[in-house]
Tab-separated table of C-alpha atoms in Angstrom:
chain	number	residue	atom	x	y	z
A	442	UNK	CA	-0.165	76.160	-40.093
A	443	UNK	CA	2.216	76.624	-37.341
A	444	UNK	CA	0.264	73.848	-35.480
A	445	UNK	CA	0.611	71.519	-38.308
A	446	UNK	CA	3.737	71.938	-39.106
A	447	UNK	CA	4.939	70.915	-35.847
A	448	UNK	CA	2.528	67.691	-35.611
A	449	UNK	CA	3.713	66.957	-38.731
A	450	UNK	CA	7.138	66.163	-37.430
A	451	UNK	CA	5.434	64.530	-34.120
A	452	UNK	CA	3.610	61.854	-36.170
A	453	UNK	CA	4.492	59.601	-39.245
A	454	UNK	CA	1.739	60.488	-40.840
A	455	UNK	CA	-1.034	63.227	-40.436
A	456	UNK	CA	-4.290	64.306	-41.897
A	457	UNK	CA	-5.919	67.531	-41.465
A	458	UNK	CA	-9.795	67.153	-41.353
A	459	UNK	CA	-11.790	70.278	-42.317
A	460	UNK	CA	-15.109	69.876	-41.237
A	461	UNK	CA	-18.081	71.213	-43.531
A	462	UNK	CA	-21.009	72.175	-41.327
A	463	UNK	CA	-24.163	73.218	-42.605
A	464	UNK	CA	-25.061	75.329	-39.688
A	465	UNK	CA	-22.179	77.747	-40.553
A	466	UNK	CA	-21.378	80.087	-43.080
A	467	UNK	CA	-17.596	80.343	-43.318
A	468	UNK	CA	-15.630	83.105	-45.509
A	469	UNK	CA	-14.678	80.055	-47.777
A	470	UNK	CA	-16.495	76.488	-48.729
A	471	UNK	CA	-14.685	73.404	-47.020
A	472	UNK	CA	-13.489	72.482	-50.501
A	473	UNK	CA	-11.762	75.710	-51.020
A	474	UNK	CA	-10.812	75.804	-47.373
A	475	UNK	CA	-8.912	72.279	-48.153
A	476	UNK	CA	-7.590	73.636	-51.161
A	477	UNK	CA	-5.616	76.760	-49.429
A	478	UNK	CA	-4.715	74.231	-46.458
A	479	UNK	CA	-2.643	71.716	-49.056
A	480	UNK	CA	-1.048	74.729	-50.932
A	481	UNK	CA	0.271	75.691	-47.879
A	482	UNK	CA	1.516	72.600	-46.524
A	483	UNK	CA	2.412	71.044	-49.956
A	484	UNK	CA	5.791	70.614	-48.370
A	485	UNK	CA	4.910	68.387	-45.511
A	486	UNK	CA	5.395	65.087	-47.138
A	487	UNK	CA	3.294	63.355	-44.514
A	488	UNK	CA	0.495	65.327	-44.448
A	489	UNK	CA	-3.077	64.876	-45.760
A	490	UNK	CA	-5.722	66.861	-46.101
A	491	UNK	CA	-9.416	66.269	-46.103
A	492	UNK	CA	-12.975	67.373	-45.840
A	493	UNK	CA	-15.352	65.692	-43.595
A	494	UNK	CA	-19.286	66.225	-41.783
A	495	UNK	CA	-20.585	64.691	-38.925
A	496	UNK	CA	-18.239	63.516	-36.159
A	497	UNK	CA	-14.997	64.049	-35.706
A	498	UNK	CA	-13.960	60.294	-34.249
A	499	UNK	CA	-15.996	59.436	-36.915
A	500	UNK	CA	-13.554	60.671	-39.308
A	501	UNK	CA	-10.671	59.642	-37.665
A	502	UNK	CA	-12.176	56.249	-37.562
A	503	UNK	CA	-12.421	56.491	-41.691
A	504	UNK	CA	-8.506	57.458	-41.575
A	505	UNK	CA	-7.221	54.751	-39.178
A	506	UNK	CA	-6.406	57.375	-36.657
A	507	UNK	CA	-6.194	56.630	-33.319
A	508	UNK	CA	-4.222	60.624	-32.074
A	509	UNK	CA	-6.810	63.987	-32.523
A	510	UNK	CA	-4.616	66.712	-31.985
A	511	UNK	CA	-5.770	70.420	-31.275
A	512	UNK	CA	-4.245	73.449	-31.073
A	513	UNK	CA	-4.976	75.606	-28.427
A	514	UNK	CA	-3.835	79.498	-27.727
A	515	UNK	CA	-5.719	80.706	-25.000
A	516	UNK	CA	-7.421	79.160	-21.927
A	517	UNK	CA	-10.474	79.912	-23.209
A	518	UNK	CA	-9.521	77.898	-26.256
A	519	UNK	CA	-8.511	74.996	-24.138
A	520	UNK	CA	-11.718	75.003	-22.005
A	521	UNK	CA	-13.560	74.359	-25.067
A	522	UNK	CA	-11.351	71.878	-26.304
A	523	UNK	CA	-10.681	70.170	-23.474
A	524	UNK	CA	-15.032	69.570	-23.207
A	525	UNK	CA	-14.642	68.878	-26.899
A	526	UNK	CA	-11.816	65.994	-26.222
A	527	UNK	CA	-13.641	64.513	-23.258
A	528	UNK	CA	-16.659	64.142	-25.040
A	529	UNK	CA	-14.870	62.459	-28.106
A	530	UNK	CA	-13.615	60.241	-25.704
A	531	UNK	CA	-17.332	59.853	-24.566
A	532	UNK	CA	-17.916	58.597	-27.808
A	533	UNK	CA	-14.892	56.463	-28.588
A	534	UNK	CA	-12.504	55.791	-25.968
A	535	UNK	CA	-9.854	54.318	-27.870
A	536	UNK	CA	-9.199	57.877	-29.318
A	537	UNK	CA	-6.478	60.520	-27.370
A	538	UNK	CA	-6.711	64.009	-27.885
A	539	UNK	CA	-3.010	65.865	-27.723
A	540	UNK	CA	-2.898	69.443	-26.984
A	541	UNK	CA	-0.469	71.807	-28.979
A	542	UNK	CA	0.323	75.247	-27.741
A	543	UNK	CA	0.386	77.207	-30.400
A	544	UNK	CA	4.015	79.009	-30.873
A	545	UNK	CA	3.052	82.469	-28.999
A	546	UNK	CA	4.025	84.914	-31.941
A	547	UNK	CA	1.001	83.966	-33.204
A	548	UNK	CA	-1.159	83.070	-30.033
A	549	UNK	CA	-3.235	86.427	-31.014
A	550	UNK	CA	-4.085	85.394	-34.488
A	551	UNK	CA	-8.166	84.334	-35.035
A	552	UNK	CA	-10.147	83.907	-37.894
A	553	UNK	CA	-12.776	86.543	-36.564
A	554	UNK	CA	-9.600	88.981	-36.665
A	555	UNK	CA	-8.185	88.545	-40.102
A	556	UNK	CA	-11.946	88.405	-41.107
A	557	UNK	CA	-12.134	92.001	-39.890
A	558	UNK	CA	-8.567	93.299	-40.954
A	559	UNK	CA	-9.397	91.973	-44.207
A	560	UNK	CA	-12.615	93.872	-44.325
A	561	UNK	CA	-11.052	97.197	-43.369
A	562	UNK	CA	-8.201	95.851	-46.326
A	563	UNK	CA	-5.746	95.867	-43.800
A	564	UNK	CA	-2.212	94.384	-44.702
A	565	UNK	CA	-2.577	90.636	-43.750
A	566	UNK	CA	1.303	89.978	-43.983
A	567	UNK	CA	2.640	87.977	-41.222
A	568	UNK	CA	-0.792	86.327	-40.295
A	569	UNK	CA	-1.315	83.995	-42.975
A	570	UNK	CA	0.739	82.573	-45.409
A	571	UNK	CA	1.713	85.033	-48.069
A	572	UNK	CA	0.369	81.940	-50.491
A	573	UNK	CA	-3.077	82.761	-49.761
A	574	UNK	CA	-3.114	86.196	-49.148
A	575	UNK	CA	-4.495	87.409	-52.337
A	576	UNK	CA	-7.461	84.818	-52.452
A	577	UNK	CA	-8.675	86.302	-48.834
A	578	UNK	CA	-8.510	89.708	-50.299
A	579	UNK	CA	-10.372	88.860	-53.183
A	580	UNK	CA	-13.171	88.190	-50.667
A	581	UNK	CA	-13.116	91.804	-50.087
A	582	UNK	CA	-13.062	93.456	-52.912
């Protein structure tokens, strides 16, 4: 959130693509995912939120984008990333990728570790939004 509220000011307009990929099994489905993502950011005017599979140039292709920006809060993060941006380039070299450090109070925060405070129904104040606190501990009841 933190990432996209702050791109959100950067850009005139931004979408937020949540990619549904069959060779995963997240907590939530990408539908629900997008449905927690635009309850929290129903107050950013400007911003749009979306499912996609495949590609991600391909998607930003289907949005008229021409800026992918990731958020990054470790090295290891941007390592990935940065292999990740170079190869989208690869792909479609009109496209830039802009790095966001992510604002450091919550440079700690990963899914894997709410996953697991959840589990142990840990108190998840402070790292997610209190708007979709309850439907991540209904996972875990």
């Amino acid at each position: 959130l933190d990432i996209i509220e702050r791109a959100s000011r950067v850009y005139d307009k931004l979408v937020v693509g949540v990619l549904s990929n069959a060779s995963k099994t997240p907590l939530f489905s990408a539908e629900k995912r997008v449905e927690m993502i635009r309850l929290v950011t129903k107050h950013l005017d400007n911003v749009e939120v979306d499912t996609f599979t495949g590609l991600l140039v391909d998607f930003a292709a289907s949005k008229n984008a021409t800026v992918i920006v990731k958020g990054l809060r470790t090295v290891a993060d941007f390592e990935y990333e940065f292999q990740m941006a170079l190869l989208n380039k690869a792909l479609n070299p009109e496209y830039e990728t802009m790095f966001m450090m992510t604002n450091t109070k919550y440079s700690y925060i990963s899914s894997s570790m709410v996953k697991e405070l959840a589990g142990f129904h840990g108190d998840l104040t402070g790292l997610v939004p209190c708007e979709i606190i309850e439907t991540i501990e209904e996972k875990y009841k």
